[in-house]
Amino acid sequence: MFSLFKKRQPAEELTFKARVERFWQWYSQVGARFYQTIESGKCADLATEVSQGVDDLFPGLAWVFGPGTEGVGHSFTLSGEGVLHRQLLAIYCVNRAPKLNGWTFYASRQPGTIEGIRMEIGGHKFDAMEFWITPRIDNESEKVDITVWHPLFATVRKENERLSPLFLFLDEVLGEFGTGQWIGEIESNDTRLADAIPLKELHGFIKKLEAEKGWQKLSPGESGVVYSREERANWFLRDDIIVGSTTHSDLVNEYYRAEGKLQNPLAGTGADYVFVSIDSRFFPEAKEMVDKRSAIEDALNQKLQSAHSGRLLGGAFGAQYGYIDLLLFDGQNSLEIVGRVLREQNLPAGTAINFFAKEKISQKVVL
């Protein structure tokens, strides 16, 4: 049998890019056997083997087998289980998956059935099939607000006890990201409204709505937000930021809560969060300031993505520095790409590549 680890560099020393390449090399070798094992109804026999492969190379990621596209063939899913730090890694990994006959690969849990699923809370056993939903379309937010009813609501009065099982069941019906992408406000009701539909039909309702409206829902890490900071100081790097944009709000917020001493959220993965700091006096005024930083960001993103070595996360302007945030997948190789691109931009002395993780602050690279 092909082994992931026989006579090879230990997994903990590999960059994330190298881990992904090793994983798909292994999966290409075992995929046909896995397929036949699942076809013969012995999927459970693969659990130990697959868990070893995933856990050693991708700590923090979950996995599951399932049906392929439109029920044809089989699928293999890697998931960050709702943790964006891990989800970005899962997306990168699946984007680099090989084409294997009969297999579909996903970076998040897909919609499934809720038949037979129950959850007990507060002594009450909720059957997922007994939830009824009244959807209301919010054209402004491009989401669906829902009113929820369940027979047990006659005795369950607390809102959190009513809705806790619903969130679990929504993820089963809509998939791992569907709830966040499509569902807006949620409220419970003591009676079933006349235009309610069974929860199991909500996915079909949303698919029809998506086709009619043409609303595009982006994967995690693809949609950006703008943020600003009113209370600023200079206690640590990035503490001077005035305004920024990011596709990873969790990272930005966690860094500030840690006051610049962020425990590495990617520890053990072989990936790194870094940010470039550039003297703010390098940038021109007004719109040209944004255009200048955007040009550097585009150059970095293009080179990193073409080498499968990283991606842009966002950027910001502060009183002292301009910043560019990156996720790197290939260790020193990624850092060298970033360094080459920055040197081509004629940036001022003192420009640096800094690590978000407090454990790696000393590895800062000054150009």
Short mmCIF file of C-alpha atoms in Angstrom, two decimals, residues 237-238 260 272-278 322-328 335 338-339 350-367:
data_model
loop_
_atom_site.label_atom_id
_atom_site.label_comp_id
_atom_site.label_asym_id
_atom_site.label_seq_id
_atom_site.Cartn_x
_atom_site.Cartn_y
_atom_site.Cartn_z
CA LEU A 237 2.30 47.25 14.99
CA ARG A 238 -1.09 47.90 13.34
CA GLY A 260 -0.53 42.37 18.91
CA ASP A 272 1.40 31.53 7.91
CA TYR A 273 -0.38 34.86 8.22
CA VAL A 274 1.91 37.81 7.49
CA PHE A 275 1.52 41.51 6.86
CA VAL A 276 3.75 43.92 4.99
CA SER A 277 4.39 47.27 6.68
CA ILE A 278 5.36 50.24 4.49
CA GLY A 322 0.43 51.18 5.15
CA TYR A 323 -0.28 47.46 5.51
CA ILE A 324 -0.89 44.50 3.20
CA ASP A 325 -2.17 41.23 4.70
CA LEU A 326 -1.31 37.83 3.20
CA LEU A 327 -1.84 34.12 3.80
CA LEU A 328 1.25 32.12 2.81
CA LEU A 335 8.47 34.75 1.70
CA VAL A 338 6.86 38.40 -1.46
CA GLY A 339 10.34 39.85 -1.03
CA GLY A 350 12.45 49.71 6.61
CA THR A 351 9.66 48.01 4.65
CA ALA A 352 9.11 44.68 6.42
CA ILE A 353 7.29 41.37 6.26
CA ASN A 354 5.83 40.72 9.71
CA PHE A 355 4.14 37.66 11.17
CA PHE A 356 0.75 37.94 12.88
CA ALA A 357 1.65 35.11 15.28
CA LYS A 358 3.48 36.17 18.44
CA GLU A 359 5.55 32.97 18.25
CA LYS A 360 7.07 34.18 14.97
CA ILE A 361 7.58 37.89 15.61
CA SER A 362 11.35 37.37 15.68
CA GLN A 363 11.22 35.99 12.11
CA LYS A 364 10.33 39.41 10.73
CA VAL A 365 12.00 40.14 7.37
CA VAL A 366 13.26 43.70 6.81
CA LEU A 367 13.94 44.60 3.18
#
